[in-house]
Short mmCIF file of C-alpha atoms in Angstrom, two decimals:
data_model
loop_
_atom_site.label_atom_id
_atom_site.label_comp_id
_atom_site.label_asym_id
_atom_site.label_seq_id
_atom_site.Cartn_x
_atom_site.Cartn_y
_atom_site.Cartn_z
CA MET A 197 0.15 -0.08 -0.02
CA TYR A 198 1.26 3.52 -0.84
CA PHE A 199 0.22 6.70 0.48
CA LEU A 200 0.33 10.20 -1.15
CA ARG A 201 -0.22 13.48 0.52
CA GLY A 202 -1.13 16.46 -1.82
CA VAL A 203 -2.43 20.02 -1.18
CA ASP A 204 -6.08 18.69 -1.44
CA GLY A 205 -6.08 15.52 0.67
CA ILE A 206 -4.34 12.23 1.27
CA TYR A 207 -4.72 9.26 -1.04
CA TYR A 208 -3.51 5.66 -1.18
CA TRP A 209 -2.77 3.15 -3.98
CA ASP A 210 -2.91 -0.62 -3.28
CA GLY A 211 -0.50 -1.28 -6.34
CA ARG A 212 -3.31 -2.95 -8.14
CA SER A 213 -6.22 -0.66 -8.51
CA ASP A 214 -6.41 2.29 -10.91
CA PRO A 215 -6.65 5.32 -10.02
CA ILE A 216 -5.59 6.29 -6.61
CA SER A 217 -8.30 6.69 -3.89
CA PRO A 218 -8.73 9.41 -1.45
CA ILE A 219 -8.58 8.87 2.22
CA PHE A 220 -9.34 12.52 3.28
CA SER A 221 -10.33 15.02 0.67
CA SER A 222 -9.66 18.21 2.56
CA ARG A 223 -6.48 19.94 3.40
CA ASN A 224 -4.50 17.88 5.95
CA THR A 225 -1.83 18.76 8.35
CA PRO A 226 0.62 16.50 9.93
CA VAL A 227 0.54 12.72 9.03
CA ASP A 228 2.64 9.93 10.54
CA LEU A 229 2.88 6.27 9.67
CA ASP A 230 2.52 3.66 12.57
CA PRO A 231 5.73 1.72 12.50
CA ASP A 232 4.06 -1.33 14.11
CA ARG A 233 0.99 -1.71 11.97
CA ARG A 234 1.35 -1.82 8.31
CA GLY A 235 -1.21 0.26 6.46
CA ARG A 236 -2.00 2.47 9.56
CA LEU A 237 -1.81 6.32 9.48
CA TYR A 238 -2.28 8.99 12.13
CA ILE A 239 -3.70 12.09 10.36
CA VAL A 240 -4.50 15.55 11.84
CA ASN A 241 -7.33 17.26 10.10
CA ASP A 242 -9.31 20.32 11.44
CA ARG A 243 -7.78 20.20 14.79
CA ARG A 244 -8.84 16.64 15.33
CA LEU A 245 -6.84 13.31 15.20
CA TYR A 246 -7.87 10.42 13.17
CA VAL A 247 -6.56 6.98 12.43
CA TYR A 248 -6.78 5.48 8.97
CA ASP A 249 -6.41 1.64 9.03
CA ARG A 250 -6.43 0.36 5.45
CA SER A 251 -10.15 0.50 4.83
CA ASN A 252 -11.54 3.12 7.07
CA GLY A 253 -10.87 6.60 8.77
CA THR A 254 -11.91 6.77 12.41
CA GLU A 255 -11.59 9.76 14.76
CA LEU A 256 -9.53 8.99 17.92
CA SER A 257 -12.05 10.17 20.51
CA GLY A 258 -9.80 9.86 23.62
CA LEU A 259 -8.63 13.43 23.29
CA PRO A 260 -10.63 16.03 25.09
CA ALA A 261 -12.49 18.26 22.45
CA HIS A 262 -10.96 21.36 23.70
CA LEU A 263 -7.55 20.26 23.01
CA GLY A 264 -7.10 21.04 19.33
CA VAL A 265 -4.49 18.77 17.83
CA SER A 266 -1.79 20.33 15.69
CA SER A 267 0.91 17.50 15.30
CA VAL A 268 1.22 13.74 15.71
CA ARG A 269 4.29 11.38 15.83
CA SER A 270 4.52 7.62 16.33
CA PRO A 271 8.09 6.81 17.41
CA LEU A 272 9.85 3.81 15.79
CA THR A 273 11.45 2.54 19.14
CA LYS A 274 8.29 2.46 21.31
CA ALA A 275 5.59 0.03 20.32
CA GLY A 276 2.00 1.39 20.59
CA VAL A 277 3.25 5.09 21.58
CA VAL A 278 1.63 8.05 19.84
CA LEU A 279 2.46 11.65 20.68
CA ALA A 280 -0.07 14.46 19.94
CA GLY A 281 0.84 18.01 20.06
CA THR A 282 -2.15 20.06 21.17
CA THR A 283 -3.35 23.63 21.98
CA ASP A 284 -2.41 23.05 25.64
CA GLY A 285 0.79 20.98 25.42
CA LEU A 286 1.71 17.35 24.74
CA CYS A 287 -0.51 14.10 25.12
CA LEU A 288 0.79 10.50 25.06
CA SER A 289 -0.94 7.16 24.18
CA ARG A 290 0.75 3.90 25.04
CA ASP A 291 -2.05 1.87 23.18
CA TYR A 292 -2.21 3.05 19.74
CA GLY A 293 -4.37 6.16 20.50
CA ILE A 294 -7.21 4.43 22.38
CA THR A 295 -6.35 6.14 25.70
CA TRP A 296 -4.30 9.34 26.18
CA GLU A 297 -2.73 11.27 29.06
CA GLU A 298 -1.61 14.70 29.26
CA VAL A 299 2.13 14.81 30.04
CA GLU A 300 4.13 17.38 31.92
CA VAL A 301 7.30 18.61 30.24
CA ARG A 302 9.38 20.74 32.36
CA GLY A 303 9.08 24.36 31.31
CA LEU A 304 6.34 23.71 28.85
CA THR A 305 3.13 25.01 30.65
CA LEU A 306 0.01 26.09 28.64
CA ALA A 307 1.88 26.13 25.32
CA GLN A 308 0.77 24.94 22.02
CA VAL A 309 2.82 22.23 20.40
CA PHE A 310 2.86 22.88 16.72
CA GLY A 311 5.40 20.20 15.65
CA ILE A 312 6.97 16.96 17.11
CA TYR A 313 10.40 15.99 15.34
CA LEU A 314 12.26 12.84 16.18
CA ASP A 315 15.97 12.91 16.33
CA PRO A 316 17.26 10.16 13.84
CA ALA A 317 20.53 9.78 15.49
CA ALA A 318 19.08 9.54 18.95
CA PRO A 319 15.54 7.65 18.67
CA LEU A 320 14.50 8.30 22.11
CA THR A 321 14.87 12.12 21.72
CA ALA A 322 12.09 14.28 20.46
CA TYR A 323 12.11 18.05 19.71
CA LEU A 324 8.90 20.05 20.32
CA ALA A 325 8.24 23.25 18.23
CA THR A 326 5.97 25.33 20.68
CA SER A 327 4.46 28.68 20.98
CA ARG A 328 7.09 29.23 23.88
CA GLY A 329 10.14 28.11 21.89
CA ALA A 330 11.83 24.67 21.13
CA PHE A 331 12.05 21.91 23.63
CA ARG A 332 14.20 18.77 23.73
CA VAL A 333 12.29 15.79 25.34
CA SER A 334 13.46 12.31 26.47
CA LEU A 335 10.67 9.83 25.28
CA ALA A 336 12.28 7.34 27.93
CA ALA A 337 11.58 9.81 30.73
CA LEU A 338 7.89 10.83 29.73
CA ASN A 339 5.63 10.34 32.54
CA PRO A 340 1.95 11.03 32.75
CA SER A 341 1.38 14.39 34.60
CA HIS A 342 0.24 13.98 38.22
CA LYS A 343 -1.36 17.44 38.11
CA ARG A 344 -3.55 16.57 35.03
CA ARG A 345 -6.13 14.02 34.72
CA ARG A 346 -6.11 10.84 32.63
CA VAL A 347 -8.36 11.00 29.63
CA SER A 348 -9.85 7.85 28.27
CA ALA A 349 -11.63 6.92 24.98
CA ARG A 350 -15.56 7.28 25.11
#
């Protein structure tokens, strides 16, 4: 299966059919492949997080509606882990996006996370582009915030 992201949407091609088929037909922001599950994409669209799994697109409903999602990343070294940058910080899922926890990053308080970038030379290191500057984060040290509540899927 092949994926193509264009200015007007995201498309897939299975290598047999013609032409390519749309997954989302509106402008999309960040997209990331799940390194553990072939054919699975995490897609940010209209400040919401969706998962596409070969034949369907489903909104991941575990994130609170007030947290607009602006970025997504699924690290290669941590099975099941998905990071979501939101209007209020960073959220972490350890079960492929079914449940989420807001995580506390030292110095990152009430800041929007615009981008999550993984360091190819140090797979457990991520860089966050935020409204308060850039932050370096160790994925091995990410722990759920004790000050914030755990958020579960509906």
